[in-house]
Amino acid sequence: MYTTDLRTAEEKAEEARKGVPRSALDTDALEAEFQARIDADAYIEPKDYMPDGYRKTLVRQMSQHAHSEIVGMLPEGCWVGRAPTLKRKMILIAKVQDEAGHGLYLYSAAETLGTSREELVRQLLAGEAKYSTIFNYPTTNWSDVCTIGWLVDGAAITNQIPLCRCSYGPYARAMVKVCKEESFHQRQGYEALLQMMKGTEAQKRMVQDSFDRWFWPSLMMFGPPDSNSAHSSQNMKWKIKRFSNDELRQRFVDATIPQAEFLGVKVPDVIVKNAETDHYDFGELDWDEFMAVVKGGGICASNRIDARKKALEDGTWVRDAASAYAEKQQVATVAAAE
Amino acid sequence: MGCIYQTEENPHFQYVLGLADDALILGQRWGEWLSKGPTLELDIAASNLALDLIGQANLLLEHAAELEGKGHTADDLAYLRDAHDFRNHWLVEQPNDDWGVTTARMLVFSLYQYCRYEALVKSSDAHLADIVAKALKEVSYHRRFAAEWTIRLGQGTEESNQRIQRGFDMLWRFVPELFETVCWEQTLADDGIAVASGTLQDAWEAEVTLILTQANLSVPKGDAHQFGSRHDGHHTEHLGTLLCELQFLQRSYPTASGAVW
Ligand SMILES: [Fe+2]
Ligand SMILES: [Fe+2]
């Protein structure tokens, strides 16, 4: 998921001023060869030459993706204790565990570009790095956990499938593995909602309420509209991005609306099938809300970061003990060898 | 549901229920660590432990429900009993507190659980023997995990040594309960169905002493006096709040009134 370019216009302008190399004019032989390899659909590997801007963009995108996996554990993890059956509890634990695994996997992939996990986590906690805005919305009923599976993991898959062919080898390979698990996440979420719709009126109300709250934010996961997405073309050229935000968003809406209808939830009136284009029209999204949430507005943003800080602070003595012990073991091994 | 089981009623069922409840409650506690662990790797480890234990609880509760013979499901037993009808040991319902207390609790319990399962592999209850044979592999990993962390914290820093020692000191009063053998358990053991808990104590003590010594920790001293018994439905205060969370949805939206999960 979670890979959309969330930089504000000011940030983009700032980076452009700093001179991220992206013009063909200063391309030397290395850079030409680099681009030629990308054009030939070859993978770029960690030790290969790459332009600075490519490296920076990837570190930002992968770490943002990793942070999203980790922060995303919070709204779902808080329901593990309350899952309604033993089967649902086991599925949810396995899902949250997968997300932790995705985070680790992506941090490692980002580390291949020379930035350590510690530094990336520091950036997250300091508010310097972003994560998907979707996780700044609260999970207020059980149905939210299922809807996250269906819509949020679903949007993630739509975003990530093209990334399986991303030009950076370690990222592309990470995405192949992650996508497999995300599709299990999506199926279990949708299946759990189908079950609830067979239940009582109260349960159906829960499902509708959760669909109403999560549907629009899930569309925002694809990032700002193309008209407002300055760096897209460079990223396309580098094959870090293969489809535009709006293309992916449309693809997601087209897949999701029939699912919503099959599920039996009421879809917003503005959404209508366009007979000419054969796509669903859905009007304008509330970009003010999106930008506000990106900037830390919304009910949960500070809770999420505080929760991550608390986990790390509470665990400091454990990590210190583990390194102290490892050091002692090493000394003991060396002493034994002498 | 809502029935209160008498101590002597259907001992075979109550015995399996006790095994199941230990796994369920400890699994629920491990689930509480998710996304709160000291590292991401430990978040993943905690979720593995939770998954193993809840998986065991699910199988054991299914078996218990069969033995009970009242048409209940595993979920009915997990979600619709009140504290009074839970048969888990007091140790497993104790709060996580910090990583030191959680580790101490896991060492004490997983060594015990391993001894128990190891003996129960030979149970004349073939279904039970099957379940524990599979679970034994998991618990073998659990006790290794707990032992490694006990040693790491015990030998790590001064602070970690104090914190894990505090865990053992706090929880030691719940140890005698693990080895209490009530009459009907002895009868079940004589019939080859159960293992008399008292017979496990020596092996357990030897192992725990070895690990604590290696970890530069002291074996807590002092007699524990526990008032009340899990067999009579007595528990510490913590089980009630744990069940509030565990059972909330099933209680608020009962399956009996048409809810489908
Ligand atoms: Fe994920
Ligand atoms: Fe996922």
XYZ file of C-alpha atoms and ligand atoms in Angstrom:
601
model
C 0.000 0.000 0.000
C 0.864 3.072 1.270
C 3.289 4.067 -1.397
C 1.692 7.207 -2.671
C 3.665 10.392 -2.908
C 2.364 12.331 0.073
C 4.703 15.273 -0.137
C 3.054 18.613 -0.046
C 3.525 21.037 -2.916
C 5.984 23.028 -0.757
C 8.083 19.964 -0.044
C 8.231 19.132 -3.703
C 9.248 22.648 -4.607
C 11.884 22.592 -1.886
C 13.368 19.391 -3.242
C 13.307 20.698 -6.770
C 15.277 23.765 -5.564
C 17.848 21.497 -3.942
C 18.396 20.138 -7.414
C 17.484 16.492 -7.536
C 19.191 15.484 -10.794
C 16.474 14.739 -13.258
C 17.366 16.505 -16.412
C 18.807 14.779 -19.432
C 21.304 17.630 -19.811
C 23.600 16.519 -16.956
C 23.289 12.865 -17.748
C 26.677 11.266 -18.023
C 27.431 7.857 -19.441
C 26.519 6.109 -16.207
C 23.178 7.687 -16.068
C 22.467 6.891 -19.693
C 23.369 3.284 -19.089
C 21.231 3.253 -15.961
C 18.221 4.518 -17.887
C 18.901 2.109 -20.728
C 18.763 -0.796 -18.302
C 15.480 0.432 -16.888
C 14.081 0.868 -20.370
C 15.076 -2.728 -21.100
C 13.125 -3.800 -17.984
C 16.251 -4.965 -16.159
C 16.394 -4.706 -12.377
C 18.648 -2.239 -10.609
C 20.462 -3.931 -7.716
C 21.907 -2.336 -4.538
C 25.515 -2.190 -5.763
C 24.630 -0.800 -9.172
C 25.069 2.832 -10.068
C 21.936 4.909 -9.548
C 21.257 8.650 -9.607
C 20.880 10.337 -6.275
C 17.283 11.287 -6.920
C 16.373 7.673 -7.687
C 17.933 6.527 -4.433
C 16.235 9.252 -2.401
C 12.844 8.666 -3.952
C 13.079 4.956 -3.288
C 14.217 5.321 0.310
C 11.368 7.715 0.944
C 8.814 5.492 -0.736
C 9.984 2.231 0.836
C 10.345 3.652 4.314
C 6.947 5.303 4.056
C 5.577 1.962 3.005
C 7.345 0.232 5.932
C 6.091 2.820 8.429
C 2.564 2.328 7.121
C 2.778 -1.411 7.747
C 3.917 -0.805 11.317
C 1.527 2.005 12.175
C -1.214 -0.032 10.501
C -0.754 -2.713 13.140
C -2.217 -0.349 15.749
C -5.820 0.122 14.617
C -6.173 -3.601 13.964
C -4.046 -4.862 16.832
C -6.330 -3.159 19.328
C -9.105 -5.578 18.279
C -7.141 -8.801 18.757
C -8.325 -9.053 22.352
C -11.938 -8.515 21.333
C -12.180 -10.687 18.201
C -15.595 -12.375 18.279
C -14.568 -16.013 17.745
C -11.398 -18.033 18.214
C -11.134 -18.444 14.438
C -11.383 -14.673 13.836
C -8.881 -14.051 16.604
C -6.352 -16.388 15.017
C -6.869 -14.873 11.570
C -6.435 -11.356 12.924
C -3.289 -12.210 14.877
C -1.844 -13.824 11.758
C -2.713 -10.745 9.716
C -1.189 -8.272 12.156
C 1.855 -10.516 12.321
C 2.120 -10.422 8.527
C 2.074 -6.616 8.635
C 4.982 -6.625 11.097
C 6.774 -8.957 8.701
C 6.073 -6.611 5.780
C 7.477 -3.734 7.807
C 10.659 -5.649 8.581
C 10.991 -6.794 5.003
C 10.603 -3.280 3.650
C 12.983 -1.738 6.184
C 15.577 -4.282 5.066
C 14.922 -3.447 1.412
C 15.339 0.258 2.228
C 18.555 -0.503 4.101
C 20.063 -1.854 0.879
C 20.102 1.787 -0.231
C 22.219 2.872 2.690
C 19.792 4.225 5.310
C 19.516 2.192 8.503
C 16.278 1.007 10.065
C 17.108 2.955 13.233
C 17.393 6.157 11.237
C 14.161 5.483 9.367
C 12.287 4.791 12.602
C 13.785 7.915 14.118
C 12.395 9.921 11.200
C 8.946 8.409 11.759
C 8.890 9.203 15.472
C 10.231 12.693 14.884
C 7.392 13.348 12.460
C 9.836 13.767 9.566
C 8.583 10.747 7.673
C 5.044 10.041 6.632
C 2.893 6.963 6.571
C -0.401 6.236 4.905
C -3.057 8.677 6.103
C -5.580 5.855 6.273
C -4.229 4.721 9.630
C -5.078 8.036 11.219
C -8.710 6.977 11.183
C -10.016 5.099 14.222
C -11.347 1.535 14.359
C -14.463 1.995 16.436
C -16.261 -1.283 15.810
C -15.287 -4.836 14.891
C -16.541 -4.356 11.381
C -13.797 -1.761 10.841
C -11.188 -4.485 11.151
C -12.915 -6.469 8.402
C -13.418 -3.378 6.249
C -9.725 -2.542 6.573
C -8.986 -5.979 5.195
C -11.354 -5.537 2.291
C -10.779 -1.883 1.331
C -7.410 -0.871 2.766
C -5.570 -4.072 1.936
C -7.511 -4.077 -1.319
C -6.297 -0.602 -2.244
C -2.821 -1.652 -1.166
C -2.870 -4.571 -3.569
C -4.025 -2.339 -6.428
C -1.099 -0.051 -5.659
C 1.433 -2.804 -5.141
C 0.808 -5.217 -7.973
C 2.470 -2.823 -10.457
C 5.326 -2.428 -7.958
C 6.152 -6.112 -8.370
C 7.670 -4.917 -11.661
C 9.330 -1.877 -10.121
C 12.839 -1.228 -11.442
C 14.557 -1.605 -8.080
C 15.171 -5.337 -7.586
C 14.918 -5.633 -3.781
C 11.707 -3.587 -3.712
C 10.127 -5.534 -6.568
C 10.935 -8.855 -4.891
C 9.605 -7.638 -1.550
C 6.368 -6.653 -3.277
C 5.860 -10.094 -4.796
C 5.925 -11.679 -1.355
C 3.893 -8.917 0.276
C 1.175 -8.990 -2.408
C 0.490 -12.674 -1.822
C -0.187 -12.018 1.832
C -2.197 -8.879 1.187
C -4.591 -10.810 -0.987
C -5.213 -13.225 1.898
C -5.846 -10.159 4.069
C -8.357 -8.805 1.631
C -10.231 -12.079 1.278
C -10.520 -12.693 5.001
C -11.850 -9.164 5.528
C -14.466 -9.417 2.829
C -15.481 -12.902 3.942
C -15.921 -11.694 7.529
C -18.187 -8.893 6.298
C -20.264 -11.332 4.248
C -20.792 -13.339 7.436
C -21.884 -10.306 9.390
C -24.399 -9.395 6.677
C -26.044 -12.767 7.315
C -26.528 -11.790 10.938
C -28.652 -9.324 12.851
C -29.769 -5.807 11.959
C -27.267 -4.474 14.481
C -24.471 -6.251 12.642
C -25.615 -4.956 9.273
C -25.675 -1.458 10.698
C -22.109 -1.970 11.874
C -20.999 -3.019 8.393
C -22.727 -0.080 6.707
C -21.302 2.382 9.217
C -17.842 1.084 8.684
C -18.167 1.098 4.879
C -19.381 4.707 5.027
C -16.399 5.799 7.103
C -13.666 3.897 5.254
C -14.712 4.041 1.620
C -13.608 7.603 0.804
C -10.398 7.485 2.822
C -9.480 4.258 1.027
C -9.746 6.095 -2.309
C -7.388 8.721 -0.946
C -4.759 6.040 -0.414
C -3.842 6.456 -4.081
C -2.604 9.958 -3.383
C -3.455 13.370 -4.807
C -5.102 13.673 -8.233
C -2.791 13.495 -11.243
C -3.350 17.184 -11.932
C -1.534 17.855 -8.662
C 1.172 15.192 -8.758
C 4.320 16.838 -10.041
C 6.931 14.098 -9.811
C 4.910 11.358 -11.416
C 6.551 11.583 -14.794
C 10.103 11.162 -13.460
C 8.970 8.205 -11.353
C 7.312 6.681 -14.380
C 10.490 7.063 -16.372
C 12.394 5.324 -13.584
C 9.695 2.654 -13.421
C 9.170 3.257 -9.736
C 5.631 4.084 -10.689
C 3.875 2.446 -13.575
C 0.382 3.897 -13.434
C -0.858 7.288 -12.327
C -2.717 7.844 -9.045
C -5.976 8.449 -10.852
C -5.614 5.356 -13.036
C -5.065 3.155 -10.002
C -7.879 4.831 -8.084
C -10.286 4.198 -10.963
C -9.174 0.593 -11.197
C -9.888 0.178 -7.469
C -13.325 1.810 -7.651
C -14.278 -0.352 -10.631
C -13.344 -3.487 -8.726
C -14.832 -2.425 -5.398
C -18.307 -1.182 -6.275
C -19.572 -4.543 -7.584
C -18.146 -6.142 -4.412
C -19.990 -3.595 -2.275
C -23.202 -4.344 -4.141
C -22.759 -8.079 -3.715
C -22.098 -7.525 -0.027
C -25.317 -5.562 0.230
C -24.100 -2.220 1.548
C -25.520 1.002 0.235
C -23.066 2.754 -2.079
C -22.976 6.596 -2.118
C -25.429 8.088 -4.619
C -22.737 9.990 -6.502
C -21.271 6.730 -7.724
C -22.762 5.731 -11.054
C -21.650 3.512 -13.863
C -20.768 5.600 -16.887
C -22.155 3.773 -19.899
C -19.758 5.514 -22.259
C -16.507 4.830 -20.450
C -17.675 1.609 -18.778
C -16.130 2.919 -15.530
C -17.730 4.112 -12.318
C -17.833 7.892 -11.908
C -17.340 8.969 -8.321
C -16.964 12.731 -8.376
C -14.409 14.743 -6.435
C -12.802 13.548 -3.220
C -12.489 15.804 -0.191
C -8.864 16.788 -0.673
C -8.986 19.292 2.167
C -9.622 16.433 4.535
C -6.831 14.459 2.914
C -4.298 17.270 3.313
C -5.418 17.889 6.893
C -4.882 14.226 7.770
C -1.505 14.165 5.983
C -0.475 17.041 8.195
C -1.424 15.174 11.339
C -5.048 16.188 11.684
C -7.766 13.690 12.438
C -8.595 11.853 15.600
C -5.706 9.432 15.765
C -2.516 10.851 14.279
C -0.803 11.789 17.503
C -2.062 8.632 19.247
C -0.435 6.489 16.591
C 2.982 8.062 16.936
C 2.686 8.175 20.729
C 1.860 4.478 20.754
C 4.942 3.668 18.669
C 7.106 5.887 20.893
C 5.787 4.254 24.025
C 6.437 0.741 22.715
C 10.013 1.683 21.867
C 10.642 3.575 25.115
C 9.200 0.792 27.249
C 11.402 -1.670 25.415
C 14.661 0.274 25.695
C 15.891 -1.705 28.695
C 15.099 -4.971 26.909
C 17.065 -3.998 23.807
C 19.930 -2.743 25.978
C 19.970 -6.040 27.845
C 19.984 -7.981 24.586
C 22.987 -6.050 23.221
C 24.851 -6.259 26.539
C 24.275 -9.985 26.610
C 25.328 -10.432 22.985
C 28.521 -8.516 23.704
C 29.316 -10.673 26.728
C 28.714 -13.793 24.655
C 31.101 -12.536 22.009
C 33.790 -11.797 24.576
C 33.273 -15.249 26.045
C 33.563 -16.877 22.614
C 36.771 -15.010 21.841
C 38.216 -15.867 25.254
C 37.358 -19.521 24.741
C 39.056 -19.535 21.359
C 42.292 -18.110 22.737
C -24.746 -21.316 29.276
C -24.296 -19.739 32.645
C -24.143 -23.075 34.461
C -21.707 -23.408 37.305
C -19.752 -26.625 37.191
C -19.498 -28.515 40.415
C -16.037 -29.623 41.341
C -16.788 -33.302 41.045
C -18.944 -33.086 37.947
C -17.570 -34.862 34.864
C -13.889 -34.781 35.898
C -12.618 -35.839 32.482
C -14.295 -32.798 30.938
C -13.061 -30.503 33.696
C -9.532 -31.735 33.289
C -9.448 -31.033 29.553
C -11.205 -27.734 30.176
C -8.392 -26.794 32.571
C -5.776 -27.520 29.903
C -7.762 -25.502 27.376
C -8.295 -22.527 29.662
C -4.591 -22.283 30.487
C -3.794 -22.068 26.780
C -6.628 -19.638 26.047
C -5.895 -17.184 28.830
C -2.150 -17.185 28.303
C -2.737 -16.793 24.554
C -4.972 -13.813 25.209
C -2.223 -12.266 27.352
C 0.357 -12.750 24.600
C -2.023 -11.131 22.133
C -1.890 -7.989 24.267
C 1.777 -7.552 23.325
C 0.993 -7.120 19.643
C 2.480 -3.849 18.389
C 3.718 -3.032 21.888
C 6.822 -5.244 21.894
C 10.378 -4.006 22.523
C 11.271 -4.745 18.880
C 9.382 -5.710 15.741
C 10.988 -9.125 15.933
C 9.490 -9.581 19.390
C 6.080 -8.420 18.159
C 6.302 -11.261 15.680
C 7.477 -13.706 18.359
C 4.641 -12.649 20.673
C 2.091 -13.194 17.942
C 3.521 -16.650 17.258
C 3.133 -17.565 20.905
C -0.408 -16.189 20.955
C -1.304 -18.094 17.794
C 0.103 -21.384 19.078
C -1.694 -21.089 22.401
C -5.041 -20.025 21.000
C -4.784 -22.786 18.416
C -4.226 -25.291 21.238
C -7.094 -23.783 23.196
C -9.390 -24.141 20.205
C -8.640 -27.861 19.778
C -8.797 -28.561 23.502
C -12.073 -26.689 23.890
C -13.586 -28.624 20.981
C -12.599 -31.805 22.741
C -13.881 -30.517 26.076
C -17.202 -29.642 24.465
C -17.511 -33.232 23.199
C -16.739 -34.590 26.640
C -19.229 -32.207 28.179
C -21.920 -33.505 25.851
C -24.226 -30.522 26.134
C -24.041 -29.397 22.534
C -21.698 -26.471 23.177
C -19.040 -25.362 20.715
C -15.477 -24.344 21.493
C -16.562 -20.718 21.059
C -19.468 -21.170 23.485
C -17.025 -22.390 26.093
C -14.529 -19.602 25.438
C -16.971 -16.735 25.165
C -19.954 -17.516 27.334
C -18.574 -18.731 30.639
C -18.025 -16.352 33.500
C -14.849 -16.374 35.590
C -16.394 -18.819 38.024
C -16.462 -21.508 35.366
C -12.898 -21.012 34.160
C -10.411 -23.664 35.240
C -7.105 -22.030 34.328
C -4.276 -21.594 36.807
C -3.978 -18.220 38.478
C -0.493 -17.755 37.086
C -1.603 -17.380 33.458
C -4.223 -14.727 34.175
C -1.676 -12.383 35.794
C -1.150 -9.171 33.801
C 1.749 -8.812 31.383
C 3.296 -5.948 33.346
C 6.702 -5.535 31.651
C 8.784 -7.828 29.452
C 10.515 -9.146 32.592
C 7.304 -10.274 34.272
C 5.961 -11.658 30.998
C 9.155 -13.655 30.473
C 9.173 -14.986 34.046
C 5.538 -16.049 33.706
C 6.282 -17.770 30.404
C 9.279 -19.648 31.767
C 7.423 -20.896 34.829
C 4.417 -21.912 32.806
C 5.916 -23.288 29.611
C 8.282 -25.588 31.538
C 5.238 -26.834 33.425
C 3.095 -27.119 30.315
C 5.821 -29.057 28.570
C 6.054 -31.581 31.425
C 2.295 -31.955 31.385
C 1.931 -32.396 27.638
C 4.882 -34.757 27.519
C 3.125 -37.052 29.987
C -0.248 -36.652 28.275
C 1.073 -37.870 24.934
C 0.555 -41.321 26.508
C -2.985 -40.547 27.681
C -5.596 -43.254 27.127
C -7.790 -40.447 25.800
C -6.560 -40.815 22.231
C -8.021 -37.510 21.082
C -6.266 -35.652 23.887
C -3.021 -37.512 23.172
C -3.253 -36.390 19.539
C -3.764 -32.753 20.423
C -0.896 -32.576 22.909
C 1.477 -34.480 20.644
C 1.132 -31.713 18.079
C 1.227 -28.988 20.726
C 4.354 -30.423 22.335
C 6.475 -29.181 19.432
C 5.133 -25.683 19.906
C 5.637 -25.697 23.659
C 9.129 -27.015 23.203
C 9.840 -23.817 21.277
C 8.019 -21.708 23.886
C 10.141 -22.963 26.754
C 13.310 -22.447 24.755
C 12.220 -18.895 23.941
C 11.428 -18.217 27.612
C 14.670 -19.794 28.820
C 16.767 -17.813 26.343
C 15.123 -14.557 27.356
C 15.444 -15.364 31.052
C 19.183 -15.869 30.595
C 19.539 -12.841 28.340
C 17.772 -10.558 30.798
C 19.380 -12.143 33.838
C 22.878 -11.727 32.402
C 22.210 -8.570 30.388
C 22.335 -5.376 32.444
C 21.800 -4.587 36.088
C 18.376 -3.200 35.284
C 17.281 -6.197 33.254
C 18.521 -8.531 35.979
C 16.423 -6.688 38.551
C 13.375 -6.586 36.357
C 13.315 -10.286 35.559
C 14.077 -11.153 39.174
C 11.105 -9.007 40.144
C 8.999 -11.072 37.762
C 9.938 -14.353 39.416
C 9.551 -12.864 42.902
C 6.078 -11.562 42.064
C 4.805 -14.726 40.445
C 6.373 -17.352 42.678
C 3.329 -17.428 44.910
C 1.379 -18.974 42.034
C 3.771 -21.910 41.646
C 2.330 -24.323 44.261
C -1.021 -24.296 42.497
C 0.591 -25.813 39.425
C 1.401 -29.005 41.310
C -1.725 -29.365 43.388
C -3.357 -32.738 42.668
C -7.029 -32.916 43.550
C -8.659 -36.295 44.259
C -10.431 -36.598 40.953
C -7.283 -35.735 39.044
C -5.557 -38.612 40.847
C -8.394 -40.921 39.857
C -8.127 -39.800 36.219
C -4.388 -40.353 36.404
C -4.924 -43.852 37.790
C -7.165 -44.515 34.799
C -4.415 -43.390 32.443
C -6.329 -40.345 31.188
C -4.582 -37.539 33.052
C -1.239 -36.947 34.724
C -1.179 -36.179 38.441
C 0.285 -32.677 38.588
C 2.231 -33.402 41.757
C 4.378 -35.934 39.926
C 5.747 -33.208 37.646
C 7.190 -31.033 40.364
C 10.666 -32.547 40.692
C 11.442 -32.412 36.998
C 10.088 -28.862 36.789
C 12.090 -27.674 39.787
C 15.299 -29.154 38.444
C 14.877 -27.358 35.127
C 13.822 -24.019 36.513
C 16.664 -24.017 39.047
C 19.160 -24.766 36.316
C 17.955 -21.915 34.147
C 17.710 -19.376 36.984
C 21.226 -20.250 38.109
C 22.568 -19.853 34.603
C 20.782 -16.487 34.421
C 22.397 -15.214 37.646
C 18.987 -15.131 39.288
C 17.934 -16.484 42.636
C 15.161 -18.974 43.133
C 12.551 -17.115 45.179
C 11.966 -18.424 48.665
C 9.023 -18.447 51.022
C 5.834 -20.376 51.362
C 2.876 -19.444 49.263
C -0.561 -19.690 50.694
C -3.267 -19.593 48.132
C -6.759 -19.209 49.409
C -9.305 -20.795 47.175
C -8.995 -23.092 44.202
C -9.558 -22.814 40.474
C -11.479 -26.070 40.781
C -14.080 -24.223 42.832
C -14.142 -21.301 40.407
C -11.893 -19.016 42.451
C -9.579 -16.617 40.647
C -7.608 -13.427 41.083
C -9.248 -10.132 40.104
C -7.482 -10.060 36.760
C -9.491 -12.810 35.087
C -12.701 -10.782 35.178
C -11.264 -7.832 33.298
C -9.537 -10.122 30.833
C -12.883 -11.798 30.083
C -14.581 -8.415 29.624
C -12.322 -7.813 26.672
C -12.275 -11.376 25.358
C -16.048 -11.855 25.465
C -17.348 -8.374 24.714
C -18.701 -8.972 21.204
C -20.283 -12.336 21.881
C -21.952 -10.923 24.972
C -23.223 -7.763 23.275
C -24.305 -9.472 20.047
C -25.137 -13.034 21.075
C -25.018 -15.780 18.475
C -28.146 -17.138 20.154
C -29.998 -13.993 19.034
C -28.890 -14.419 15.450
C -25.482 -12.766 15.292
C -23.110 -14.358 12.776
C -19.361 -13.884 13.030
Fe 0.992 -5.265 4.686
Fe -2.208 -6.327 4.868
